[in-house]
CSV table of N, CA and C in Angstrom, one decimal:
chain,number,residue,atom,x,y,z
A,1,UNK,N,89.8,-2.0,4.1
A,1,UNK,CA,91.1,-2.2,3.5
A,1,UNK,C,91.3,-1.4,2.3
A,2,UNK,N,90.1,-1.2,1.5
A,2,UNK,CA,90.2,-0.4,0.4
A,2,UNK,C,90.6,0.9,0.8
A,3,UNK,N,90.1,1.6,1.9
A,3,UNK,CA,90.4,2.9,2.2
A,3,UNK,C,92.0,3.0,2.6
A,4,UNK,N,92.6,1.9,3.1
A,4,UNK,CA,93.8,1.9,3.4
A,4,UNK,C,94.8,1.9,2.1
A,5,UNK,N,94.3,1.0,1.1
A,5,UNK,CA,95.0,1.0,0.0
A,5,UNK,C,95.0,2.3,-1.0
A,6,UNK,N,94.0,3.1,-0.7
A,6,UNK,CA,93.8,4.5,-1.3
A,6,UNK,C,94.7,5.5,-0.6
A,7,UNK,N,94.7,5.5,0.7
A,7,UNK,CA,95.4,6.4,1.6
A,7,UNK,C,97.0,6.2,1.6
A,8,UNK,N,97.3,4.9,1.7
A,8,UNK,CA,98.8,4.8,1.9
A,8,UNK,C,99.7,5.4,0.9
A,9,UNK,N,99.2,5.1,-0.3
A,9,UNK,CA,100.2,5.8,-1.5
A,9,UNK,C,100.1,7.4,-1.3
A,10,UNK,N,99.0,8.0,-0.9
A,10,UNK,CA,98.8,9.3,-0.9
A,10,UNK,C,99.8,9.9,0.2
A,11,UNK,N,99.9,9.0,1.4
A,11,UNK,CA,100.9,9.3,2.5
A,11,UNK,C,102.3,8.9,2.4
A,12,UNK,N,102.7,8.4,1.1
A,12,UNK,CA,103.9,8.2,0.6
A,12,UNK,C,104.4,6.8,0.6
A,13,UNK,N,103.6,5.8,0.8
A,13,UNK,CA,104.1,4.5,0.6
A,13,UNK,C,104.0,4.1,-0.7
A,14,UNK,N,105.0,3.1,-1.0
A,14,UNK,CA,105.1,2.6,-2.4
A,14,UNK,C,103.9,1.8,-2.7
A,15,UNK,N,103.4,2.3,-3.9
A,15,UNK,CA,102.0,1.9,-4.3
A,15,UNK,C,102.3,0.4,-4.8
A,16,UNK,N,103.4,0.1,-5.3
A,16,UNK,CA,103.6,-1.3,-5.7
A,16,UNK,C,103.6,-2.2,-4.4
A,17,UNK,N,104.1,-1.8,-3.5
A,17,UNK,CA,104.1,-2.7,-2.2
A,17,UNK,C,102.9,-2.5,-1.3
A,18,UNK,N,102.0,-1.6,-1.6
A,18,UNK,CA,100.5,-1.6,-1.1
A,18,UNK,C,99.9,-2.7,-1.6
A,19,UNK,N,100.0,-3.1,-2.7
A,19,UNK,CA,99.3,-4.2,-3.6
A,19,UNK,C,99.4,-5.4,-2.7
A,20,UNK,N,100.5,-5.6,-1.8
A,20,UNK,CA,100.8,-6.7,-1.0
A,20,UNK,C,100.2,-7.0,0.1
A,21,UNK,N,99.2,-6.0,0.6
A,21,UNK,CA,98.5,-5.8,1.6
A,21,UNK,C,97.5,-7.1,1.8
A,22,UNK,N,96.8,-7.5,0.7
A,22,UNK,CA,95.9,-8.6,1.0
A,22,UNK,C,96.7,-9.8,1.1
A,23,UNK,N,98.0,-10.1,0.4
A,23,UNK,CA,98.7,-11.1,0.6
A,23,UNK,C,99.1,-11.3,2.0
A,24,UNK,N,99.7,-10.2,2.4
A,24,UNK,CA,100.2,-10.2,3.8
A,24,UNK,C,99.1,-10.6,4.7
A,25,UNK,N,97.9,-10.2,4.7
A,25,UNK,CA,96.8,-10.4,5.5
A,25,UNK,C,96.3,-11.9,5.4
A,26,UNK,N,96.5,-12.4,4.4
A,26,UNK,CA,96.2,-13.9,4.1
A,26,UNK,C,97.3,-14.7,4.7
A,27,UNK,N,98.6,-14.4,4.6
A,27,UNK,CA,99.4,-15.0,5.5
A,27,UNK,C,99.3,-15.0,6.8
A,28,UNK,N,98.9,-13.7,7.3
A,28,UNK,CA,98.7,-13.4,8.6
A,28,UNK,C,97.6,-14.3,9.3
A,29,UNK,N,96.6,-14.6,8.5
A,29,UNK,CA,95.5,-15.3,8.8
A,29,UNK,C,95.9,-16.8,9.2
A,30,UNK,N,96.7,-17.3,8.2
A,30,UNK,CA,97.3,-18.7,8.3
A,30,UNK,C,98.1,-18.9,9.6
A,31,UNK,N,99.0,-17.7,9.8
A,31,UNK,CA,100.0,-17.9,11.0
A,31,UNK,C,99.0,-17.7,12.2
A,32,UNK,N,98.1,-16.9,12.4
A,32,UNK,CA,97.3,-16.7,13.3
A,32,UNK,C,96.7,-18.1,13.7
A,33,UNK,N,96.2,-18.8,12.8
A,33,UNK,CA,95.4,-20.0,12.8
A,33,UNK,C,96.4,-21.2,13.4
A,34,UNK,N,97.6,-21.1,13.0
A,34,UNK,CA,98.8,-21.9,13.3
A,34,UNK,C,99.2,-21.5,14.9
A,35,UNK,N,99.1,-20.4,15.5
A,35,UNK,CA,99.5,-20.3,16.7
A,35,UNK,C,98.1,-20.3,17.7
A,36,UNK,N,97.1,-20.6,17.1
A,36,UNK,CA,95.8,-20.6,17.9
A,36,UNK,C,95.7,-22.0,18.3
A,37,UNK,N,95.5,-21.9,19.8
A,37,UNK,CA,95.2,-23.5,20.3
A,37,UNK,C,93.7,-23.9,20.2
A,38,UNK,N,92.8,-23.1,19.6
A,38,UNK,CA,91.4,-23.9,19.3
A,38,UNK,C,91.5,-24.5,18.0
A,39,UNK,N,91.6,-25.7,18.3
A,39,UNK,CA,91.8,-26.7,17.1
A,39,UNK,C,90.4,-26.9,16.4
A,40,UNK,N,89.4,-26.5,17.1
A,40,UNK,CA,88.1,-26.9,16.3
A,40,UNK,C,87.7,-25.6,15.6
A,41,UNK,N,88.4,-24.5,15.6
A,41,UNK,CA,88.1,-23.5,14.7
A,41,UNK,C,88.4,-23.8,13.2
A,42,UNK,N,87.6,-23.4,12.3
A,42,UNK,CA,88.0,-23.6,10.8
A,42,UNK,C,89.3,-23.1,10.4
A,43,UNK,N,90.2,-24.0,9.8
A,43,UNK,CA,91.6,-23.5,9.5
A,43,UNK,C,91.5,-22.6,8.1
A,44,UNK,N,92.1,-21.7,7.8
A,44,UNK,CA,92.0,-21.0,6.7
A,44,UNK,C,92.7,-21.8,5.6
A,45,UNK,N,93.5,-22.7,5.7
A,45,UNK,CA,94.2,-23.6,4.6
A,45,UNK,C,92.9,-24.4,4.0
A,46,UNK,N,91.8,-24.4,4.7
A,46,UNK,CA,90.6,-25.5,4.4
A,46,UNK,C,89.8,-24.8,3.6
A,47,UNK,N,89.9,-23.4,3.6
A,47,UNK,CA,88.8,-22.5,3.0
A,47,UNK,C,89.2,-22.0,1.6
A,48,UNK,N,90.4,-21.9,1.4
A,48,UNK,CA,90.8,-21.4,0.1
A,48,UNK,C,92.1,-21.8,-0.3
A,49,UNK,N,92.3,-21.9,-1.7
A,49,UNK,CA,93.6,-22.3,-2.3
A,49,UNK,C,94.7,-21.1,-2.3
A,50,UNK,N,95.5,-21.3,-1.2
A,50,UNK,CA,96.6,-19.9,-1.1
A,50,UNK,C,97.4,-19.9,-2.2
A,51,UNK,N,97.8,-18.7,-2.5
A,51,UNK,CA,98.5,-18.6,-4.0
A,51,UNK,C,100.0,-18.8,-3.6
A,52,UNK,N,100.8,-18.5,-4.7
A,52,UNK,CA,102.2,-18.7,-4.6
A,52,UNK,C,102.9,-17.6,-3.8
A,53,UNK,N,102.1,-16.3,-4.0
A,53,UNK,CA,102.6,-15.1,-3.3
A,53,UNK,C,102.4,-15.3,-1.9
A,54,UNK,N,101.2,-16.0,-1.4
A,54,UNK,CA,101.0,-16.1,0.0
A,54,UNK,C,102.1,-17.1,0.6
A,55,UNK,N,102.3,-18.1,-0.1
A,55,UNK,CA,103.3,-19.1,0.2
A,55,UNK,C,104.7,-18.2,0.4
A,56,UNK,N,105.1,-17.4,-0.3
A,56,UNK,CA,106.4,-16.7,-0.4
A,56,UNK,C,106.2,-15.7,0.9
A,57,UNK,N,104.9,-15.2,1.1
A,57,UNK,CA,105.0,-14.2,2.5
A,57,UNK,C,105.1,-15.1,3.4
A,58,UNK,N,104.5,-16.3,3.6
A,58,UNK,CA,104.6,-17.1,4.7
A,58,UNK,C,106.1,-17.6,4.9
A,59,UNK,N,106.8,-17.7,3.9
A,59,UNK,CA,108.3,-18.2,4.0
A,59,UNK,C,109.0,-16.9,4.5
A,60,UNK,N,108.6,-15.8,4.3
A,60,UNK,CA,109.5,-14.7,4.8
A,60,UNK,C,109.2,-14.8,6.4
A,61,UNK,N,108.0,-14.9,6.9
A,61,UNK,CA,107.8,-14.9,8.5
A,61,UNK,C,108.2,-16.1,9.1
A,62,UNK,N,108.4,-17.2,8.2
A,62,UNK,CA,108.7,-18.5,8.9
A,62,UNK,C,110.2,-18.7,8.8
A,63,UNK,N,111.0,-18.5,7.9
A,63,UNK,CA,112.4,-18.7,7.7
A,63,UNK,C,113.2,-17.7,7.2
A,64,UNK,N,112.5,-16.1,7.0
A,64,UNK,CA,113.4,-15.2,6.6
A,64,UNK,C,113.7,-15.0,5.1
A,65,UNK,N,113.1,-15.9,4.2
A,65,UNK,CA,113.3,-15.7,2.9
A,65,UNK,C,112.4,-14.8,2.2
A,66,UNK,N,113.0,-13.5,1.7
A,66,UNK,CA,112.3,-12.5,1.1
A,66,UNK,C,111.5,-13.0,0.0
A,67,UNK,N,110.2,-12.6,-0.3
A,67,UNK,CA,109.5,-13.1,-1.5
A,67,UNK,C,110.1,-12.5,-2.8
A,68,UNK,N,110.5,-13.3,-3.8
A,68,UNK,CA,111.0,-12.8,-5.1
A,68,UNK,C,110.5,-11.5,-5.5
A,69,UNK,N,109.3,-11.4,-5.4
A,69,UNK,CA,108.6,-10.1,-6.0
A,69,UNK,C,108.9,-8.7,-5.2
A,70,UNK,N,109.5,-9.1,-4.0
A,70,UNK,CA,109.9,-7.9,-2.8
A,70,UNK,C,111.4,-7.7,-2.9
A,71,UNK,N,112.1,-8.6,-3.4
A,71,UNK,CA,113.6,-8.4,-3.4
A,71,UNK,C,114.2,-7.0,-4.0
A,72,UNK,N,114.8,-6.4,-3.4
A,72,UNK,CA,115.3,-5.1,-3.9
A,72,UNK,C,114.5,-4.2,-3.7
A,73,UNK,N,113.2,-4.3,-3.2
A,73,UNK,CA,112.0,-3.2,-3.0
A,73,UNK,C,111.9,-2.8,-1.5
A,74,UNK,N,112.7,-3.6,-0.6
A,74,UNK,CA,112.6,-3.4,0.7
A,74,UNK,C,113.4,-1.8,1.0
A,75,UNK,N,112.7,-1.2,2.1
A,75,UNK,CA,113.4,0.0,2.4
A,75,UNK,C,114.8,-0.2,3.0
A,76,UNK,N,115.7,0.8,2.8
A,76,UNK,CA,117.0,0.6,3.4
A,76,UNK,C,116.8,0.6,5.1
A,77,UNK,N,117.8,-0.1,5.7
A,77,UNK,CA,117.8,0.1,7.1
A,77,UNK,C,117.8,1.4,7.7
A,78,UNK,N,117.2,1.5,8.8
A,78,UNK,CA,117.4,2.8,9.5
A,78,UNK,C,118.3,2.8,10.5
A,79,UNK,N,118.3,3.7,11.3
A,79,UNK,CA,119.2,3.8,12.8
A,79,UNK,C,118.4,3.0,13.8
A,80,UNK,N,119.0,2.4,14.7
A,80,UNK,CA,118.5,1.6,15.8
A,80,UNK,C,118.1,0.3,15.2
A,81,UNK,N,117.6,-0.3,16.3
A,81,UNK,CA,117.2,-1.8,16.1
A,81,UNK,C,116.1,-1.9,15.3
A,82,UNK,N,116.1,-2.4,14.3
A,82,UNK,CA,115.1,-2.6,13.4
A,82,UNK,C,115.0,-3.9,12.7
A,83,UNK,N,113.9,-4.9,12.8
A,83,UNK,CA,113.8,-6.2,12.3
A,83,UNK,C,113.9,-6.0,10.7
A,84,UNK,N,115.0,-7.1,10.2
A,84,UNK,CA,115.2,-7.1,8.8
A,84,UNK,C,114.0,-7.9,8.1
A,85,UNK,N,113.2,-8.6,8.8
A,85,UNK,CA,112.0,-9.4,8.1
A,85,UNK,C,111.1,-9.5,9.3
A,86,UNK,N,109.8,-9.7,8.8
A,86,UNK,CA,108.7,-10.0,9.9
A,86,UNK,C,108.8,-11.6,10.2
A,87,UNK,N,110.0,-11.9,10.7
A,87,UNK,CA,110.2,-13.4,11.1
A,87,UNK,C,109.7,-13.6,12.4
A,88,UNK,N,108.9,-14.7,12.5
A,88,UNK,CA,108.4,-15.0,13.8
A,88,UNK,C,109.5,-15.5,14.8
A,89,UNK,N,109.2,-15.4,16.0
A,89,UNK,CA,110.2,-15.8,16.9
A,89,UNK,C,110.2,-17.3,17.0
A,90,UNK,N,111.5,-17.8,17.4
A,90,UNK,CA,111.6,-19.3,17.5
A,90,UNK,C,110.6,-20.1,18.2
A,91,UNK,N,110.2,-19.5,19.3
A,91,UNK,CA,109.1,-20.1,20.0
A,91,UNK,C,107.9,-20.3,19.3
A,92,UNK,N,107.4,-19.3,18.6
A,92,UNK,CA,106.2,-19.1,17.9
A,92,UNK,C,106.4,-20.0,16.6
A,93,UNK,N,107.5,-20.0,16.0
A,93,UNK,CA,107.7,-21.1,14.7
A,93,UNK,C,107.5,-22.3,15.3
A,94,UNK,N,108.0,-22.7,16.5
A,94,UNK,CA,107.8,-24.1,17.0
A,94,UNK,C,106.3,-24.5,17.1
A,95,UNK,N,105.6,-23.6,17.8
A,95,UNK,CA,104.2,-23.8,18.0
A,95,UNK,C,103.6,-23.8,16.8
A,96,UNK,N,103.8,-23.0,15.8
A,96,UNK,CA,103.1,-22.7,14.4
A,96,UNK,C,103.3,-24.2,13.6
A,97,UNK,N,104.7,-24.7,13.7
A,97,UNK,CA,104.8,-26.0,12.8
A,97,UNK,C,104.4,-27.3,13.6
A,98,UNK,N,104.3,-27.3,14.9
A,98,UNK,CA,103.7,-28.5,15.7
A,98,UNK,C,102.1,-28.6,15.4
A,99,UNK,N,101.6,-27.2,15.4
A,99,UNK,CA,100.2,-27.2,15.0
A,99,UNK,C,99.9,-27.7,13.6
A,100,UNK,N,100.8,-27.0,12.7
A,100,UNK,CA,100.6,-27.7,11.5
A,100,UNK,C,100.8,-29.0,11.0
A,101,UNK,N,101.7,-29.7,11.8
A,101,UNK,CA,101.8,-31.2,11.6
A,101,UNK,C,100.5,-31.7,12.2
A,102,UNK,N,100.1,-31.3,13.4
A,102,UNK,CA,98.9,-32.0,14.0
A,102,UNK,C,97.6,-31.6,13.0
A,103,UNK,N,97.6,-30.6,12.4
A,103,UNK,CA,96.6,-30.2,11.4
A,103,UNK,C,96.6,-31.1,10.1
A,104,UNK,N,97.8,-31.4,9.7
A,104,UNK,CA,98.1,-32.4,8.7
A,104,UNK,C,97.6,-33.8,8.9
A,105,UNK,N,98.0,-34.2,10.0
A,105,UNK,CA,97.5,-35.5,10.4
A,105,UNK,C,96.1,-35.6,10.6
A,106,UNK,N,95.5,-34.6,11.0
A,106,UNK,CA,94.2,-34.7,11.3
A,106,UNK,C,93.4,-34.7,10.1
A,107,UNK,N,93.7,-33.8,9.2
A,107,UNK,CA,93.1,-33.6,7.8
A,107,UNK,C,93.2,-35.0,7.0
A,108,UNK,N,94.1,-35.5,7.3
A,108,UNK,CA,94.4,-36.9,6.5
A,108,UNK,C,93.3,-37.9,6.8
A,109,UNK,N,92.8,-37.8,8.0
A,109,UNK,CA,91.7,-38.8,8.6
A,109,UNK,C,90.4,-38.3,8.0
A,110,UNK,N,90.2,-37.2,7.5
A,110,UNK,CA,88.9,-36.6,6.9
A,110,UNK,C,88.4,-37.0,5.7
A,111,UNK,N,89.4,-37.6,4.9
A,111,UNK,CA,88.9,-38.0,3.5
A,111,UNK,C,88.9,-36.7,2.6
A,112,UNK,N,88.0,-36.7,1.7
A,112,UNK,CA,87.7,-35.9,0.8
A,112,UNK,C,87.6,-34.4,1.4
A,113,UNK,N,86.9,-34.4,2.4
A,113,UNK,CA,86.6,-32.9,3.3
A,113,UNK,C,87.7,-32.3,3.6
A,114,UNK,N,88.7,-33.1,3.9
A,114,UNK,CA,90.0,-32.6,4.4
A,114,UNK,C,91.1,-32.5,3.3
A,115,UNK,N,90.8,-32.8,2.0
A,115,UNK,CA,91.8,-32.9,1.2
A,115,UNK,C,92.7,-31.6,1.0
A,116,UNK,N,91.9,-30.4,1.0
A,116,UNK,CA,92.5,-29.2,0.7
A,116,UNK,C,93.3,-28.8,1.8
A,117,UNK,N,93.0,-29.1,2.9
A,117,UNK,CA,93.5,-28.7,4.3
A,117,UNK,C,94.7,-29.6,4.4
A,118,UNK,N,94.6,-30.9,4.1
A,118,UNK,CA,95.8,-31.8,4.1
A,118,UNK,C,97.0,-31.4,3.1
A,119,UNK,N,96.6,-31.1,1.9
A,119,UNK,CA,97.5,-30.8,0.9
A,119,UNK,C,98.3,-29.5,1.1
A,120,UNK,N,97.5,-28.4,1.6
A,120,UNK,CA,98.3,-27.1,1.8
A,120,UNK,C,99.0,-27.1,3.0
A,121,UNK,N,98.6,-27.8,4.2
A,121,UNK,CA,99.2,-27.9,5.4
A,121,UNK,C,100.6,-28.7,5.2
A,122,UNK,N,100.3,-29.8,4.5
A,122,UNK,CA,101.6,-30.5,4.2
A,122,UNK,C,102.8,-29.8,3.5
A,123,UNK,N,102.4,-29.1,2.5
A,123,UNK,CA,103.2,-28.4,1.7
A,123,UNK,C,103.8,-27.4,2.6
A,124,UNK,N,103.1,-26.7,3.4
A,124,UNK,CA,103.7,-25.5,4.2
A,124,UNK,C,104.6,-26.2,5.3
A,125,UNK,N,104.4,-27.5,5.6
A,125,UNK,CA,105.2,-27.9,6.6
A,125,UNK,C,106.7,-28.1,6.1
A,126,UNK,N,106.9,-28.1,5.0
A,126,UNK,CA,108.2,-28.5,4.3
A,126,UNK,C,108.9,-27.1,4.4
A,127,UNK,N,108.4,-26.1,4.8
A,127,UNK,CA,109.1,-24.9,5.1
A,127,UNK,C,109.8,-24.8,6.7
A,128,UNK,N,109.4,-25.8,7.3
A,128,UNK,CA,110.1,-26.0,8.5
A,128,UNK,C,111.5,-26.3,8.5
A,129,UNK,N,112.4,-25.5,9.2
A,129,UNK,CA,113.9,-26.0,9.2
A,129,UNK,C,114.4,-26.6,10.6
A,130,UNK,N,113.3,-26.9,11.4
A,130,UNK,CA,113.7,-27.5,12.6
A,130,UNK,C,114.5,-28.7,12.5
A,131,UNK,N,115.2,-29.3,13.5
A,131,UNK,CA,116.2,-30.4,13.6
A,131,UNK,C,115.3,-31.6,13.1
A,132,UNK,N,114.1,-31.9,13.3
A,132,UNK,CA,113.3,-33.1,13.0
A,132,UNK,C,112.4,-32.9,12.0
A,133,UNK,N,112.3,-31.6,11.3
A,133,UNK,CA,111.2,-31.3,10.4
A,133,UNK,C,111.4,-32.1,9.0
A,134,UNK,N,112.6,-32.0,8.6
A,134,UNK,CA,112.9,-32.8,7.2
A,134,UNK,C,112.6,-34.2,7.1
A,135,UNK,N,112.8,-34.9,8.3
A,135,UNK,CA,112.6,-36.3,8.6
A,135,UNK,C,110.9,-36.6,8.6
A,136,UNK,N,110.2,-35.6,9.3
A,136,UNK,CA,108.7,-35.8,9.5
A,136,UNK,C,108.1,-35.5,8.2
A,137,UNK,N,108.4,-34.4,7.5
A,137,UNK,CA,107.9,-33.9,6.4
A,137,UNK,C,108.1,-35.0,5.2
A,138,UNK,N,109.4,-35.4,5.1
A,138,UNK,CA,109.5,-36.3,4.1
A,138,UNK,C,108.8,-37.8,4.2
A,139,UNK,N,108.6,-38.0,5.6
A,139,UNK,CA,108.0,-39.2,5.9
A,139,UNK,C,106.3,-39.1,5.5
A,140,UNK,N,105.8,-38.0,5.9
A,140,UNK,CA,104.6,-37.5,5.5
A,140,UNK,C,104.1,-37.7,4.0
A,141,UNK,N,105.3,-37.0,3.3
A,141,UNK,CA,105.2,-36.8,1.8
A,141,UNK,C,105.3,-38.2,1.2
A,142,UNK,N,106.3,-39.0,1.6
A,142,UNK,CA,106.4,-40.2,1.0
A,142,UNK,C,105.2,-41.0,1.2
A,143,UNK,N,104.5,-41.0,2.2
A,143,UNK,CA,103.2,-41.6,2.2
A,143,UNK,C,102.2,-41.4,1.3
A,144,UNK,N,102.3,-40.2,0.6
A,144,UNK,CA,101.6,-39.6,-0.4
A,144,UNK,C,102.1,-39.8,-1.8
A,145,UNK,N,103.2,-40.7,-2.0
A,145,UNK,CA,103.9,-40.7,-3.2
A,145,UNK,C,102.9,-41.4,-4.2
A,146,UNK,N,101.9,-42.0,-3.7
A,146,UNK,CA,101.1,-42.8,-4.9
A,146,UNK,C,100.5,-41.7,-5.7
A,147,UNK,N,100.3,-40.7,-5.2
A,147,UNK,CA,99.5,-39.6,-6.1
A,147,UNK,C,100.6,-39.3,-7.3
A,148,UNK,N,101.8,-39.4,-7.2
A,148,UNK,CA,102.9,-39.0,-8.1
A,148,UNK,C,102.6,-40.0,-9.2
A,149,UNK,N,102.4,-41.2,-8.8
A,149,UNK,CA,102.3,-42.3,-10.0
A,149,UNK,C,101.3,-42.2,-11.0
A,150,UNK,N,100.3,-41.4,-10.8
A,150,UNK,CA,99.2,-41.1,-11.7
A,150,UNK,C,99.8,-40.2,-12.9
A,151,UNK,N,99.4,-40.4,-14.0
A,151,UNK,CA,99.8,-39.8,-15.2
A,151,UNK,C,98.5,-39.0,-15.7
A,152,UNK,N,98.6,-37.9,-16.1
A,152,UNK,CA,97.6,-36.8,-16.5
A,152,UNK,C,96.9,-36.3,-15.5
A,153,UNK,N,95.8,-35.7,-16.1
A,153,UNK,CA,95.0,-35.0,-15.0
A,153,UNK,C,94.1,-35.9,-14.0
A,154,UNK,N,93.9,-35.8,-12.9
A,154,UNK,CA,93.0,-36.4,-12.0
A,154,UNK,C,92.4,-35.7,-10.9
A,155,UNK,N,91.6,-36.1,-10.2
A,155,UNK,CA,91.1,-35.0,-9.1
A,155,UNK,C,92.2,-35.0,-8.0
A,156,UNK,N,93.3,-35.8,-8.1
A,156,UNK,CA,94.3,-35.7,-7.2
A,156,UNK,C,95.6,-34.9,-7.9
A,157,UNK,N,95.3,-34.4,-8.9
A,157,UNK,CA,96.4,-33.5,-9.7
A,157,UNK,C,97.0,-32.4,-8.8
A,158,UNK,N,96.3,-31.6,-8.0
A,158,UNK,CA,96.7,-30.6,-7.2
A,158,UNK,C,97.6,-31.2,-6.1
A,159,UNK,N,97.2,-32.3,-5.6
A,159,UNK,CA,97.9,-32.9,-4.4
A,159,UNK,C,99.1,-33.3,-4.9
A,160,UNK,N,99.0,-34.1,-6.1
A,160,UNK,CA,100.3,-34.5,-6.6
A,160,UNK,C,101.4,-33.5,-6.8
A,161,UNK,N,101.0,-32.3,-7.4
A,161,UNK,CA,101.8,-31.1,-7.7
A,161,UNK,C,102.4,-30.7,-6.3
A,162,UNK,N,101.4,-30.4,-5.3
A,162,UNK,CA,102.1,-30.0,-4.0
A,162,UNK,C,103.0,-31.0,-3.6
A,163,UNK,N,102.8,-32.4,-3.6
A,163,UNK,CA,103.6,-33.4,-3.0
A,163,UNK,C,105.1,-33.2,-3.7
A,164,UNK,N,104.9,-33.2,-5.1
A,164,UNK,CA,106.3,-33.1,-5.7
A,164,UNK,C,107.0,-31.9,-5.4
A,165,UNK,N,106.3,-30.7,-5.4
A,165,UNK,CA,106.9,-29.4,-5.0
A,165,UNK,C,107.6,-29.6,-3.7
A,166,UNK,N,107.0,-30.1,-2.7
A,166,UNK,CA,107.4,-30.1,-1.4
A,166,UNK,C,108.5,-31.2,-1.2
A,167,UNK,N,108.4,-32.2,-1.9
A,167,UNK,CA,109.6,-33.3,-2.0
A,167,UNK,C,110.6,-32.5,-2.6
A,168,UNK,N,110.5,-31.8,-3.7
A,168,UNK,CA,111.7,-31.1,-4.4
A,168,UNK,C,112.4,-30.3,-3.4
A,169,UNK,N,111.5,-29.4,-2.7
A,169,UNK,CA,111.9,-28.4,-1.7
A,169,UNK,C,112.8,-29.0,-0.6
A,170,UNK,N,112.6,-30.4,-0.5
A,170,UNK,CA,113.5,-31.0,0.5
A,170,UNK,C,114.6,-31.6,-0.1
A,171,UNK,N,114.9,-31.6,-1.3
A,171,UNK,CA,116.0,-32.2,-2.2
A,171,UNK,C,115.8,-33.6,-2.6
A,172,UNK,N,114.7,-34.0,-2.7
A,172,UNK,CA,114.3,-35.2,-3.3
A,172,UNK,C,114.6,-35.3,-4.8
A,173,UNK,N,115.5,-35.9,-5.4
A,173,UNK,CA,115.7,-36.1,-7.0
A,173,UNK,C,114.5,-36.6,-7.7
A,174,UNK,N,114.1,-37.6,-7.2
A,174,UNK,CA,112.9,-38.2,-8.0
A,174,UNK,C,111.7,-37.2,-8.0
A,175,UNK,N,111.4,-36.5,-7.2
A,175,UNK,CA,110.3,-35.5,-7.1
A,175,UNK,C,110.6,-34.4,-8.1
A,176,UNK,N,111.8,-34.1,-8.4
A,176,UNK,CA,112.1,-33.1,-9.4
A,176,UNK,C,111.5,-33.6,-10.8
A,177,UNK,N,111.6,-35.0,-11.1
A,177,UNK,CA,111.3,-35.5,-12.1
A,177,UNK,C,109.8,-35.4,-12.1
A,178,UNK,N,109.1,-35.8,-11.1
A,178,UNK,CA,107.6,-36.0,-10.9
A,178,UNK,C,107.1,-34.5,-11.0
A,179,UNK,N,107.9,-33.6,-10.5
A,179,UNK,CA,107.2,-32.2,-10.7
A,179,UNK,C,107.0,-31.9,-12.3
A,180,UNK,N,108.1,-32.1,-13.0
A,180,UNK,CA,108.0,-31.9,-14.4
A,180,UNK,C,106.8,-32.6,-15.1
A,181,UNK,N,106.5,-33.7,-14.8
A,181,UNK,CA,105.1,-34.4,-15.3
A,181,UNK,C,104.0,-33.8,-14.7
A,182,UNK,N,103.8,-33.2,-13.5
A,182,UNK,CA,102.5,-32.8,-13.1
A,182,UNK,C,102.5,-31.3,-13.3
A,183,UNK,N,103.5,-30.5,-13.8
A,183,UNK,CA,103.3,-29.2,-14.5
A,183,UNK,C,102.4,-28.9,-15.5
């Protein structure tokens, strides 16, 4: 990857966009895990805390929302059929989000060892725009509202922040207030 980062600008690639390769690869690993039928393989969401940039890159592939840092930096459309975003096909999005829901529910049964996976999978589930997605995500998030009731720092602070952010993403007005508390 280091060689690619050095060579791409020399070949004419925008150096500011080349810096997004690692983020794009993280998003790709998460998407690949979500499309993989091997549920026993370690999920990348369980191994590291993904960044906001990774979440934005995932949103681009999952629902077409261009990452804020890339807005206005994308190349102009060319002649012929060219994708406007790296958006997954509808069938792949369905598989990804179904797997993410299963992962979220399984991680919740693991206790502390599954906490990171549960928190991140539940947050990413809020990106689903399918017909039943908002109801499932809201139900799953509301089950975790107890973490929002805690004030100040606790071992559950990160989960509280993710829960509040995902609820706010779904339009829950109480979550916006809770998000102000956990920031």
